Coordinates of C-alpha atoms in Angstrom, one line a residue:
M1 CA 20.7 -37.8 14.6
A2 CA 23.7 -38.7 13.9
H3 CA 25.7 -36.8 12.0
D4 CA 27.7 -37.9 8.9
P5 CA 30.7 -38.1 9.0
S6 CA 31.5 -37.4 5.4
S7 CA 29.0 -34.9 5.6
A8 CA 31.1 -32.0 6.7
P9 CA 35.0 -31.3 6.0
R10 CA 37.3 -31.1 8.7
A11 CA 39.6 -29.1 10.3
E12 CA 42.4 -29.6 13.0
N13 CA 44.0 -28.1 14.9
A14 CA 47.8 -28.3 17.7
V15 CA 46.8 -27.8 21.1
P16 CA 49.8 -26.9 23.2
G17 CA 50.9 -29.2 26.1
G18 CA 50.5 -33.2 23.2
G19 CA 46.6 -32.3 23.6
K20 CA 44.1 -34.6 21.9
T21 CA 43.2 -32.4 18.1
G22 CA 40.5 -30.0 18.1
T23 CA 37.5 -30.3 15.1
S24 CA 36.1 -28.1 14.2
L25 CA 32.3 -28.1 13.5
S26 CA 31.8 -26.5 10.4
N27 CA 33.4 -25.4 7.2
V28 CA 31.6 -25.5 5.1
F29 CA 33.1 -22.6 1.9
S30 CA 35.4 -22.9 0.0
S31 CA 39.4 -21.7 -0.5
T32 CA 37.8 -19.0 -2.8
N33 CA 34.7 -18.0 -0.5
T34 CA 36.7 -16.4 2.4
S35 CA 34.1 -14.0 2.4
L36 CA 32.7 -15.6 5.4
A37 CA 34.2 -16.6 9.3
T38 CA 33.6 -20.2 9.9
I39 CA 33.0 -20.9 13.7
S40 CA 35.5 -23.2 14.9
F41 CA 35.7 -24.9 18.1
Q42 CA 38.3 -26.6 20.6
P43 CA 38.0 -28.4 23.0
R44 CA 39.1 -27.5 26.6
S45 CA 42.4 -29.2 27.5
N46 CA 43.7 -30.0 30.5
A47 CA 47.7 -30.2 29.9
T48 CA 49.3 -26.5 31.0
T49 CA 49.7 -23.5 29.3
T50 CA 52.6 -21.3 28.7
A51 CA 51.7 -17.3 28.9
P52 CA 51.9 -15.6 26.2
T53 CA 53.2 -12.5 26.6
I54 CA 51.3 -10.2 25.8
K55 CA 47.6 -10.3 27.0
A56 CA 45.9 -13.2 25.4
R57 CA 41.9 -10.8 24.8
L58 CA 44.9 -8.7 22.4
A59 CA 46.8 -12.1 21.4
E60 CA 43.8 -13.7 19.4
A61 CA 41.9 -11.1 18.1
P62 CA 42.3 -11.6 14.3
V63 CA 43.3 -9.4 12.1
F64 CA 41.3 -7.5 9.7
V65 CA 42.6 -7.3 6.0
P66 CA 41.1 -5.4 3.4
R67 CA 39.7 -7.7 0.4
S68 CA 39.7 -6.4 -3.1
A69 CA 37.0 -7.0 -6.3
T70 CA 39.4 -10.8 -7.4
G71 CA 40.4 -12.1 -4.3
T72 CA 44.0 -10.3 -4.3
P73 CA 45.0 -9.2 -0.7
T74 CA 45.7 -5.9 0.2
P75 CA 49.5 -4.9 0.0
T76 CA 50.0 -4.2 4.0
P77 CA 52.3 -1.0 4.8
A78 CA 55.0 -3.4 5.4
Q79 CA 54.7 -4.8 1.6
A80 CA 54.6 -1.3 0.3
A81 CA 57.6 -0.4 1.9
G82 CA 59.4 -3.4 0.4
L83 CA 59.8 -5.5 3.5
P84 CA 60.1 -9.7 3.3
A85 CA 57.5 -12.3 2.9
T86 CA 58.6 -14.3 6.3
A87 CA 58.6 -10.5 7.9
A88 CA 54.5 -9.7 6.1
T89 CA 53.4 -13.1 7.7
T90 CA 55.0 -13.7 10.4
T91 CA 52.9 -15.8 12.9
H92 CA 52.4 -15.5 16.9
P93 CA 52.0 -19.3 18.7
A94 CA 49.3 -18.1 20.9
A95 CA 47.2 -17.0 16.6
S96 CA 47.4 -20.8 16.3
S97 CA 46.5 -22.4 19.4
S98 CA 44.1 -22.2 22.5
T99 CA 44.1 -21.1 26.1
P100 CA 41.8 -22.1 28.8
G101 CA 38.5 -20.1 28.1
S102 CA 39.2 -19.2 25.4
S103 CA 38.5 -21.5 21.2
A104 CA 41.3 -20.8 18.8
M105 CA 40.4 -19.2 14.6
P106 CA 42.7 -19.9 12.5
A107 CA 43.5 -16.6 10.7
Q108 CA 42.5 -18.1 7.1
A109 CA 39.2 -18.2 8.2
V110 CA 39.1 -14.0 8.4
G111 CA 39.2 -12.8 4.8
G112 CA 42.5 -15.0 4.0
G113 CA 44.9 -12.8 5.9
S114 CA 47.5 -13.5 8.1
A115 CA 47.6 -13.2 11.7
A116 CA 48.7 -10.5 14.2
P117 CA 52.6 -10.6 15.0
A118 CA 54.2 -11.0 18.8
S119 CA 56.0 -7.3 18.7
H120 CA 56.5 -5.0 16.1
A121 CA 61.0 -6.5 16.8
A122 CA 60.4 -9.6 15.6
M123 CA 59.5 -8.7 12.3
Y124 CA 62.5 -7.2 11.0
T125 CA 64.8 -10.4 12.5
E126 CA 66.0 -11.0 9.4
N127 CA 66.6 -8.1 7.6
P128 CA 67.2 -5.6 10.5
G129 CA 67.8 -2.5 7.9
A130 CA 64.4 -2.6 7.0
Y131 CA 62.6 -0.9 9.4
G132 CA 64.5 2.3 8.9
S133 CA 63.3 1.8 4.9
Y134 CA 59.5 1.5 6.1
V135 CA 60.1 4.3 8.1
S136 CA 60.8 6.5 5.9
S137 CA 58.8 5.5 3.0
Y138 CA 55.8 4.6 4.9
D139 CA 52.5 8.2 5.2
P140 CA 50.4 7.2 7.4
Y141 CA 47.7 9.5 5.9
A142 CA 47.9 7.6 2.4
S143 CA 45.7 5.3 1.5
Y144 CA 47.2 2.4 -0.3
E145 CA 44.9 1.3 -3.4
P146 CA 45.5 -3.0 -4.6
R147 CA 47.3 -3.4 -6.8
V148 CA 44.7 -4.2 -9.2
E149 CA 42.6 -2.4 -10.8
E150 CA 39.2 -1.8 -9.6
V151 CA 36.6 -0.9 -11.3
A152 CA 33.6 1.1 -9.6
V153 CA 30.0 -0.2 -9.9
R154 CA 26.9 1.7 -10.9
H155 CA 24.9 -0.5 -8.4
P156 CA 20.4 1.2 -9.0
L157 CA 18.8 3.1 -6.4
Q158 CA 17.8 1.8 -3.2
Y159 CA 14.4 0.9 -3.8
H160 CA 13.8 -0.5 -0.1
L161 CA 14.6 1.9 1.8
C162 CA 11.6 4.3 2.9
A163 CA 11.3 7.0 2.1
P164 CA 10.8 10.3 5.2
P165 CA 7.3 12.2 5.3
F166 CA 7.0 15.1 3.5
P167 CA 7.3 18.4 5.2
H168 CA 3.7 19.8 4.8
V169 CA 2.9 16.6 6.0
S170 CA 3.4 17.8 9.7
N171 CA 0.7 20.5 9.5
F172 CA -1.3 17.7 10.8
H173 CA -1.9 17.7 14.6
P174 CA 0.3 16.3 16.5
T175 CA -1.8 13.0 17.3
H176 CA -2.2 12.4 13.5
L177 CA 1.0 12.3 12.7
A178 CA 2.5 9.9 14.7
A179 CA 0.7 7.2 13.1
M180 CA 0.3 8.8 9.6
T181 CA 4.5 8.9 9.5
F182 CA 5.0 5.7 9.8
F183 CA 1.3 3.9 8.2
M184 CA -1.9 4.3 6.0
D185 CA -3.9 6.1 7.4
P186 CA -6.0 3.2 9.4
E187 CA -9.4 4.2 7.9
L188 CA -8.6 4.8 4.7
H189 CA -6.9 1.8 4.7
E190 CA -9.8 -0.2 5.9
E191 CA -12.2 1.9 3.6
L192 CA -10.8 1.4 0.1
H193 CA -10.6 -2.6 1.3
R194 CA -14.5 -2.5 1.8
K195 CA -14.4 -0.4 -2.0
Q196 CA -12.4 -3.4 -3.1
E197 CA -14.6 -5.8 -1.5
A198 CA -17.8 -4.7 -2.8
L199 CA -15.9 -4.2 -6.7
Y200 CA -15.7 -7.9 -6.5
A201 CA -19.3 -8.8 -4.9
T202 CA -21.5 -11.3 -6.7
A203 CA -24.8 -12.0 -6.5
P204 CA -25.9 -14.7 -3.3
P205 CA -27.2 -18.1 -4.5
T206 CA -30.7 -18.2 -5.2
S207 CA -32.7 -21.3 -2.6
M208 CA -35.2 -23.6 -4.0
S209 CA -38.0 -22.1 -2.0
E210 CA -37.0 -18.6 -4.1
A211 CA -36.9 -19.9 -7.1
G212 CA -40.2 -19.2 -8.4
S213 CA -40.8 -15.9 -6.7
T214 CA -37.9 -13.9 -7.9
R215 CA -36.5 -13.3 -11.1
T216 CA -33.5 -13.9 -12.1
L217 CA -31.4 -12.0 -13.8
P218 CA -30.1 -12.5 -17.4
E219 CA -26.5 -14.1 -18.0
S220 CA -25.2 -10.6 -19.8
L221 CA -27.1 -7.5 -21.1
H222 CA -25.8 -6.2 -24.1
V223 CA -21.8 -5.8 -23.9
Y224 CA -22.7 -5.5 -19.5
H225 CA -22.5 -9.0 -18.0
N226 CA -22.0 -10.9 -13.9
L227 CA -26.1 -8.7 -13.0
V228 CA -26.0 -7.5 -9.3
A229 CA -28.6 -5.7 -8.2
L230 CA -27.3 -2.4 -5.7
E231 CA -30.9 -2.2 -4.9
P232 CA -33.7 -4.6 -2.5
G233 CA -36.9 -6.4 -4.4
E234 CA -37.2 -9.0 -6.4
T235 CA -33.3 -10.2 -6.1
S236 CA -30.9 -10.2 -3.5
M237 CA -29.0 -7.9 -2.9
P238 CA -25.0 -8.9 -0.9
S239 CA -24.7 -6.8 2.0
S240 CA -21.1 -6.2 0.7
L241 CA -22.1 -3.5 -1.4
L242 CA -23.7 -1.0 1.0
H243 CA -22.2 1.5 3.5
H244 CA -21.2 -0.9 6.7
R245 CA -22.8 2.2 8.9
F246 CA -26.1 1.2 8.0
H247 CA -26.2 -2.3 8.0
A248 CA -28.4 -1.9 10.6
Q249 CA -30.8 0.1 9.3
S250 CA -33.5 -1.1 6.8
T251 CA -32.3 -1.1 3.2
K252 CA -35.8 -0.1 1.7
H253 CA -36.3 3.1 3.6
L254 CA -33.1 4.3 2.8
T255 CA -33.2 3.7 -1.5
G256 CA -35.9 3.2 -2.5
A257 CA -37.4 -0.9 -3.3
A258 CA -36.5 -2.3 -6.8
G259 CA -39.8 -1.9 -9.5
D260 CA -41.3 1.4 -7.4
P261 CA -42.1 4.2 -8.8
S262 CA -39.8 6.1 -9.4
R263 CA -40.2 10.4 -7.2
V264 CA -37.8 12.1 -9.6
F265 CA -38.5 10.2 -13.1
G266 CA -42.2 8.3 -13.0
Y267 CA -41.2 5.5 -13.8
P268 CA -40.3 1.9 -11.9
T269 CA -36.0 2.2 -12.0
H270 CA -34.3 -0.7 -11.3
V271 CA -30.6 -1.0 -10.6
Y272 CA -27.8 -3.2 -11.0
K273 CA -24.0 -3.6 -11.2
A274 CA -22.3 -5.3 -13.6
T275 CA -18.8 -5.7 -15.7
C276 CA -18.4 -4.8 -19.2
A277 CA -16.6 -7.5 -21.7
L278 CA -14.8 -4.3 -23.4
D279 CA -12.3 -2.6 -20.6
G280 CA -13.2 -5.4 -17.7
K281 CA -14.8 -2.3 -15.6
C282 CA -17.9 -2.2 -13.1
Y283 CA -20.7 -0.3 -14.0
V284 CA -24.0 1.0 -12.8
L285 CA -26.9 0.4 -14.5
R286 CA -29.9 1.8 -14.6
R287 CA -33.2 0.5 -15.8
L288 CA -36.9 2.1 -16.5
E289 CA -39.0 -0.4 -17.1
G290 CA -41.6 -0.1 -19.4
F291 CA -40.0 3.1 -21.4
H292 CA -40.1 3.0 -24.8
P293 CA -38.7 5.8 -26.7
Q294 CA -41.4 6.8 -29.9
Q295 CA -38.3 8.6 -31.6
T296 CA -34.6 6.6 -32.6
A297 CA -33.2 9.6 -32.5
A298 CA -33.6 10.3 -28.5
M299 CA -30.8 8.2 -27.8
S300 CA -28.3 10.8 -28.5
A301 CA -29.3 13.1 -26.5
A302 CA -27.5 10.4 -23.9
E303 CA -23.9 11.7 -26.2
R304 CA -23.9 14.8 -25.3
W305 CA -23.7 14.1 -21.8
R306 CA -20.7 11.8 -22.8
K307 CA -18.2 14.9 -23.5
I308 CA -19.3 16.5 -19.7
R309 CA -16.4 15.0 -17.5
H310 CA -16.3 17.2 -13.8
P311 CA -15.7 15.8 -10.3
S312 CA -18.9 15.9 -8.9
L313 CA -20.7 14.6 -11.7
V314 CA -21.3 10.4 -12.4
A315 CA -20.1 10.3 -15.7
V316 CA -22.3 8.8 -18.8
R317 CA -21.5 6.1 -20.4
E318 CA -24.1 5.3 -22.9
A319 CA -27.8 4.7 -23.1
F320 CA -29.6 2.0 -25.4
T321 CA -32.7 -0.1 -25.4
T322 CA -33.5 -3.6 -24.6
R323 CA -36.2 -6.1 -24.0
A324 CA -34.4 -8.8 -21.8
F325 CA -36.0 -8.3 -18.8
G326 CA -39.1 -8.6 -20.9
D327 CA -40.8 -5.4 -21.2
H328 CA -39.5 -2.7 -23.2
S329 CA -36.5 -1.0 -21.2
V330 CA -34.0 1.8 -21.8
V331 CA -31.0 1.4 -19.1
F332 CA -28.8 4.3 -19.0
V333 CA -25.5 3.4 -17.7
Y334 CA -22.6 5.6 -15.6
D335 CA -19.6 5.2 -13.5
Y336 CA -19.6 3.1 -10.3
H337 CA -18.3 4.3 -7.1
P338 CA -18.6 1.4 -4.8
L339 CA -20.2 1.7 -1.0
A340 CA -21.6 5.7 -2.3
T341 CA -24.4 6.6 0.2
T342 CA -27.2 9.8 -0.7
L343 CA -27.5 12.9 0.9
Y344 CA -30.3 11.3 2.0
M345 CA -29.1 8.6 3.8
E346 CA -26.8 11.1 4.5
H347 CA -27.9 13.9 6.4
M348 CA -32.6 11.8 5.9
T349 CA -32.7 9.7 8.0
V350 CA -32.1 8.4 11.9
K351 CA -29.2 6.2 12.0
P352 CA -28.7 4.4 13.9
L353 CA -27.3 4.1 17.4
Q354 CA -23.2 4.3 17.4
P355 CA -19.8 2.9 20.1
D356 CA -18.3 5.7 21.7
R357 CA -14.4 5.8 20.7
R358 CA -13.4 6.6 23.9
T359 CA -16.1 4.6 26.7
G360 CA -17.5 2.6 24.0
R361 CA -21.3 2.8 24.8
L362 CA -23.7 3.6 22.1
Q363 CA -24.5 6.6 21.1
P364 CA -26.5 9.2 19.8
V365 CA -25.5 9.9 16.0
S366 CA -26.4 14.3 15.6
M367 CA -28.1 14.8 12.6
H368 CA -26.5 18.6 12.8
V369 CA -24.5 19.1 9.5
P370 CA -21.6 21.4 10.3
E371 CA -22.0 24.4 8.0
R372 CA -18.8 24.2 5.8
V373 CA -19.9 21.1 5.4
L374 CA -22.7 23.0 3.3
W375 CA -21.0 25.4 2.3
S376 CA -18.4 22.1 0.6
Y377 CA -21.7 21.0 -0.6
A378 CA -22.6 24.2 -2.1
C379 CA -19.4 25.0 -4.0
Q380 CA -19.0 21.6 -5.7
L381 CA -22.2 21.2 -7.1
A382 CA -22.6 24.8 -8.6
G383 CA -19.3 24.0 -10.1
L384 CA -20.4 21.7 -12.2
L385 CA -23.6 23.1 -12.8
R386 CA -21.4 25.7 -14.3
V387 CA -19.7 23.2 -16.7
V388 CA -23.6 21.9 -17.5
H389 CA -24.5 25.0 -18.8
K390 CA -21.7 26.0 -20.5
A391 CA -22.4 23.0 -22.5
G392 CA -25.9 24.4 -23.1
L393 CA -27.5 21.2 -21.6
A394 CA -29.4 21.4 -17.6
V395 CA -28.9 18.8 -15.1
R396 CA -32.8 19.0 -13.9
C397 CA -32.3 16.1 -11.2
L398 CA -30.8 17.9 -8.8
E399 CA -33.2 16.0 -5.6
P400 CA -31.0 14.6 -1.6
S401 CA -32.0 11.1 -3.8
K402 CA -29.7 12.0 -6.9
V403 CA -26.7 13.5 -4.6
L404 CA -23.7 10.8 -4.1
R405 CA -21.4 11.1 -1.4
T406 CA -18.3 9.4 -2.3
A407 CA -16.3 10.1 0.5
Q408 CA -15.9 12.8 3.7
H409 CA -17.8 15.3 2.1
R410 CA -17.7 13.9 -1.0
V411 CA -20.4 14.5 -3.6
R412 CA -21.0 13.8 -7.2
L413 CA -25.1 14.4 -9.1
N414 CA -25.9 10.9 -10.2
G415 CA -29.3 10.2 -12.6
C416 CA -27.8 12.3 -15.8
A417 CA -29.8 12.5 -19.4
I418 CA -32.3 10.7 -17.5
F419 CA -35.0 13.4 -18.1
D420 CA -32.6 14.2 -22.1
V421 CA -34.4 10.7 -23.6
L422 CA -37.9 11.0 -21.6
F423 CA -38.3 14.5 -22.7
Y424 CA -36.3 14.3 -26.0
Q425 CA -36.4 18.0 -28.1
P426 CA -33.8 18.7 -31.7
Q427 CA -33.7 21.7 -30.4
T428 CA -34.9 22.7 -27.1
P429 CA -35.3 26.5 -27.5
P430 CA -33.7 28.5 -25.9
D431 CA -36.1 30.9 -23.5
A432 CA -36.6 26.9 -22.0
L433 CA -33.4 26.2 -21.7
V434 CA -32.7 29.6 -19.8
A435 CA -36.0 28.2 -17.8
Q436 CA -34.4 25.2 -16.8
Q437 CA -31.1 26.3 -16.1
Q438 CA -33.3 28.9 -13.4
D439 CA -34.5 25.7 -12.1
D440 CA -31.2 24.2 -11.7
I441 CA -30.1 27.2 -9.3
Q442 CA -33.0 27.0 -7.2
A443 CA -32.2 22.5 -6.9
L444 CA -29.2 24.0 -5.4
G445 CA -30.3 26.0 -2.8
R446 CA -33.7 23.7 -2.1
L447 CA -31.3 21.3 -1.9
L448 CA -28.9 22.9 0.9
L449 CA -32.5 24.1 2.9
S450 CA -33.4 20.8 2.9
T451 CA -29.9 19.0 4.0
G452 CA -30.0 21.7 6.7
C453 CA -33.6 20.7 8.2
N454 CA -32.6 16.9 8.1
N455 CA -35.8 16.8 6.3
V456 CA -36.7 16.3 2.4
A457 CA -39.6 17.7 2.5
A458 CA -38.5 21.0 4.1
A459 CA -38.2 22.5 0.4
Q460 CA -41.9 21.3 -1.8
G461 CA -43.6 24.2 -1.6
E462 CA -43.3 28.0 -1.0
E463 CA -45.2 27.4 2.6
A464 CA -42.7 24.5 3.8
I465 CA -39.4 27.0 2.2
T466 CA -41.0 29.7 3.7
A467 CA -41.2 27.8 7.5
S468 CA -37.8 26.1 7.1
L469 CA -35.8 28.5 6.8
E470 CA -36.4 30.2 10.1
T471 CA -35.3 26.8 11.9
F472 CA -32.7 27.0 9.5
Q473 CA -31.8 31.2 10.1
Q474 CA -31.9 29.6 14.0
R475 CA -28.9 27.4 13.4
Y476 CA -26.2 28.4 10.6
G477 CA -24.9 31.8 10.7
T478 CA -26.5 34.8 8.4
K479 CA -24.6 35.0 5.5
L480 CA -25.3 30.9 5.1
T481 CA -29.3 32.6 5.1
A482 CA -28.8 35.3 2.7
F483 CA -27.4 33.1 0.7
L484 CA -29.6 30.7 0.3
K485 CA -32.5 33.5 -0.4
Q486 CA -31.4 34.6 -3.6
L487 CA -31.1 31.0 -4.6
L488 CA -34.6 30.1 -3.3
S489 CA -35.9 33.9 -5.0
S490 CA -38.3 33.0 -8.1
E491 CA -37.8 37.4 -8.6
S492 CA -34.2 37.8 -9.7
H493 CA -32.4 35.9 -12.1
T494 CA -29.6 34.3 -11.4
H495 CA -26.5 33.3 -13.6
I496 CA -24.8 30.8 -12.0
N497 CA -21.4 33.3 -12.5
D498 CA -23.6 35.4 -9.8
V499 CA -23.4 32.4 -7.7
L500 CA -20.0 31.9 -7.4
T501 CA -18.7 35.2 -7.6
E502 CA -20.8 35.1 -3.9
L503 CA -18.9 31.4 -3.3
A504 CA -15.3 33.0 -3.5
P505 CA -14.3 32.8 -0.3
Y506 CA -15.1 29.6 0.6
L507 CA -13.9 28.4 -2.8
A508 CA -10.0 29.3 -1.8
D509 CA -11.2 27.5 1.3
E510 CA -12.5 23.9 -0.9
Q511 CA -8.9 24.2 -2.1
S512 CA -6.6 24.3 0.4
S513 CA -8.6 21.8 1.9
T514 CA -8.8 19.8 -1.3
L515 CA -5.0 20.6 -1.7
N516 CA -4.3 19.1 2.1
H517 CA -6.6 15.8 1.1
A518 CA -4.1 15.4 -1.8
D519 CA -0.2 15.4 0.5
M520 CA -1.7 13.2 2.4
L521 CA -3.3 10.2 -0.2
E522 CA 0.9 10.9 -1.7
A523 CA 1.6 10.8 1.2
S524 CA -0.2 7.2 1.9
L525 CA 1.4 6.4 -2.0
M526 CA 4.8 6.8 -0.6
R527 CA 4.8 4.6 2.0
E528 CA 2.9 1.7 -0.2
L529 CA 4.8 2.3 -3.0
E530 CA 7.4 -0.1 -2.8
N531 CA 5.3 -3.1 -0.8
G532 CA 6.0 -5.6 -3.3
R533 CA 10.3 -5.6 -3.2
L534 CA 9.3 -9.1 0.0
V535 CA 7.4 -10.9 -2.9
R536 CA 9.6 -10.2 -5.4
L537 CA 12.3 -11.6 -2.8
L538 CA 10.5 -14.8 -1.9
C539 CA 9.5 -15.4 -5.5
K540 CA 13.2 -15.4 -5.7
L541 CA 13.9 -17.9 -2.8
N542 CA 11.7 -20.1 -3.8
A543 CA 12.1 -20.7 -6.5
L544 CA 16.4 -21.5 -5.9
Q545 CA 14.8 -23.6 -3.5
E546 CA 13.3 -25.8 -6.3
S547 CA 15.5 -25.6 -8.5
D548 CA 18.9 -26.5 -6.0
H549 CA 19.2 -30.3 -5.6
T550 CA 22.2 -30.3 -4.2
N551 CA 22.6 -32.1 -0.6
T552 CA 26.2 -30.6 -0.6
E553 CA 27.5 -28.7 2.5
S554 CA 29.6 -26.5 1.0
G555 CA 29.0 -23.5 -1.5
E556 CA 27.4 -20.1 -1.6
R557 CA 23.3 -21.9 -1.9
Y558 CA 24.4 -23.3 1.5
V559 CA 24.1 -20.1 2.4
I560 CA 21.2 -19.4 1.0
R561 CA 19.4 -22.9 2.5
L562 CA 20.4 -22.1 5.8
F563 CA 19.2 -18.6 5.9
R564 CA 15.5 -19.8 4.7
D565 CA 15.6 -22.9 7.3
M566 CA 16.3 -19.3 9.9
V567 CA 13.7 -17.7 8.6
F568 CA 11.0 -20.0 7.9
H569 CA 11.6 -23.3 10.3
A570 CA 12.7 -21.7 13.8
V571 CA 11.9 -23.8 16.9
D572 CA 11.1 -23.4 19.8
E573 CA 13.1 -24.5 23.0
H574 CA 10.7 -27.2 22.7
G575 CA 11.5 -28.1 19.8
R576 CA 8.3 -27.0 18.3
P577 CA 7.6 -24.4 15.3
A578 CA 7.5 -20.2 16.4
M579 CA 5.3 -18.8 14.6
D580 CA 6.2 -15.2 14.3
L581 CA 5.4 -12.9 11.5
S582 CA 8.0 -10.4 13.0
H583 CA 10.6 -12.6 12.4
V584 CA 10.5 -13.6 9.1
L585 CA 9.4 -9.9 8.5
V586 CA 12.5 -8.6 10.3
H587 CA 14.8 -11.1 8.7
L588 CA 13.6 -10.4 4.7
N589 CA 13.9 -6.6 5.6
K590 CA 17.4 -6.9 6.2
L591 CA 18.6 -9.7 3.4
D592 CA 16.7 -7.2 1.3
A593 CA 18.4 -4.0 1.9
G594 CA 22.6 -5.7 2.2
V595 CA 23.1 -4.7 5.9
D596 CA 26.4 -5.1 6.6
E597 CA 24.7 -6.8 10.0
K598 CA 25.8 -10.1 11.0
M599 CA 24.1 -13.6 11.7
M600 CA 24.6 -17.0 13.0
L601 CA 22.9 -19.3 10.3
T602 CA 22.9 -23.0 11.7
S603 CA 22.6 -26.3 10.2
R604 CA 19.4 -28.7 10.9
D605 CA 21.5 -31.2 13.4
E606 CA 23.8 -28.0 15.1
L607 CA 26.7 -29.4 13.5
N608 CA 27.8 -27.3 10.9
C609 CA 27.3 -22.5 11.9
V610 CA 28.2 -20.0 10.1
L611 CA 28.9 -16.6 10.3
V612 CA 28.1 -14.0 6.8
S613 CA 25.7 -11.1 7.1
Y614 CA 23.2 -10.5 5.0
A615 CA 25.1 -8.7 2.8
D616 CA 26.2 -11.5 1.7
V617 CA 23.3 -13.5 1.8
K618 CA 22.0 -10.8 -0.8
K619 CA 24.9 -11.4 -3.0
Y620 CA 24.5 -15.3 -3.6
V621 CA 20.3 -14.6 -3.2
E622 CA 21.5 -12.8 -7.1
A623 CA 24.2 -14.2 -7.7
A624 CA 21.9 -17.4 -7.8
Y625 CA 18.9 -16.5 -9.5
A626 CA 21.1 -14.8 -11.8
E627 CA 22.2 -18.1 -13.1
L628 CA 19.2 -19.5 -12.7
V629 CA 17.8 -17.4 -15.5
R630 CA 20.5 -17.0 -18.2
P631 CA 19.4 -18.4 -21.3

């Protein structure tokens, strides 16, 4: 592409030997922008040059002159001593001429200062007595402040800095610590993405062949809309709503088909995910088909459960009746925990083969539940029973299919308040409440026994419990077996506080594990705290690009334009676009940090080039953006 001579100003320097004058490639800044260094290329001269009195490498080195806040150059020690101006600005000829094999740089291009003198004696030719006064008044250890009074600028906190890991995170295994120091745990990252996908999952479109046999869901129900089935049945279920470890299995025998009578509640049940129009959050709607309460006050029983908040409880939000499905139904609303499984799915169904991490071969998944996990389940559920019993209620639904596993060894009880509505009593007799609470404790023992034996029928009936305890004793220790026998005993009326007393040593272990997990999550949060800083920087660059309608090759906007071309319009040696994400991220991170590292910015026609630091470009971006948003 032809270069327009008028597009960039030219500077001519004298070439020794009477050669032709050299033309610089770039002079893009005005005299006020002295913080940048422009590179001036000079053609080699064939004329013989006189050797300088000192080495050319030293003579051609520019002198660094500090800049003040207002652009006034800082006085040198010679100026502070009262030397003549001519003595302070004498320039050696080698500083303004080019030698073979070298390119001269004008002194005015570097900080606006002067070049180095040829010798110390040449500085005092006009005033011989100045040297003595300079030596007597100059202190080599004193700092010479600029004449103009500077005001300290208070900069905001550098949010771009990466915080080091917490000291207590080093308690983890060394193989895990190296990756956790820089990145979020990959498994946690993937799990959060899958849960986010489940939150935004929608019902798949229904084909024409299925339209006649599939019952459509109502568009809205009470204050909820976008209903999506969480169980297979008459309506199709999105695969993203099921945990990826169970995709290879039949979903019907894992969760039960929608519309089948519930083994726990006795009524046909349907479970949906819906979005609330009041707060925009997702909730679970559990519908009991064909139930109509005899008393209108029965729905108030769910209000007592709304006041209970516990980390091991799926919170109850509300309950209401509806005829939107063509029958009398009651709907219970719970918090939605995406990708949650049940203890029945985790420990009582045979899982498909999983690839080994080392060899990649498919290996069977062990069904054995570690003893530490059973103690953890007991601690979490016993703490929930204590809160529920203290409120004068009983859960009455402690079953493997109603205990959700929302994270690694993290359980929550689901389906509460349903029995309180189905068998509503205005005032529960004290004896009946004590019996229900005692049955909750025995149900906890049956749940742990079924989980340890990997069989839901292991705790159904006295004979099955006796046989299962013998098998359980062969797998686990005596303390856990004795604890289960105490829970399952129908003769001893065990209080929930007595159960917690037995669990005291394991509650301490559970607390330690919980605190370690909280530390790990906090460390991951620290690494993701300022993950939007590059987005803010890109927004500023794009806003400046759209508002820059000038085509001048000077000024701060031109530097920003050259930087944007270097980052986003890089090409390879063949002229093809080089799409390298690491190249973009490295330069944007340095720009956001404002490092003092210098870089060479070249125009697209390769005729103009600028030597500038990332700190200067950041200053230009902030100034241009402040000017843009100024009212």
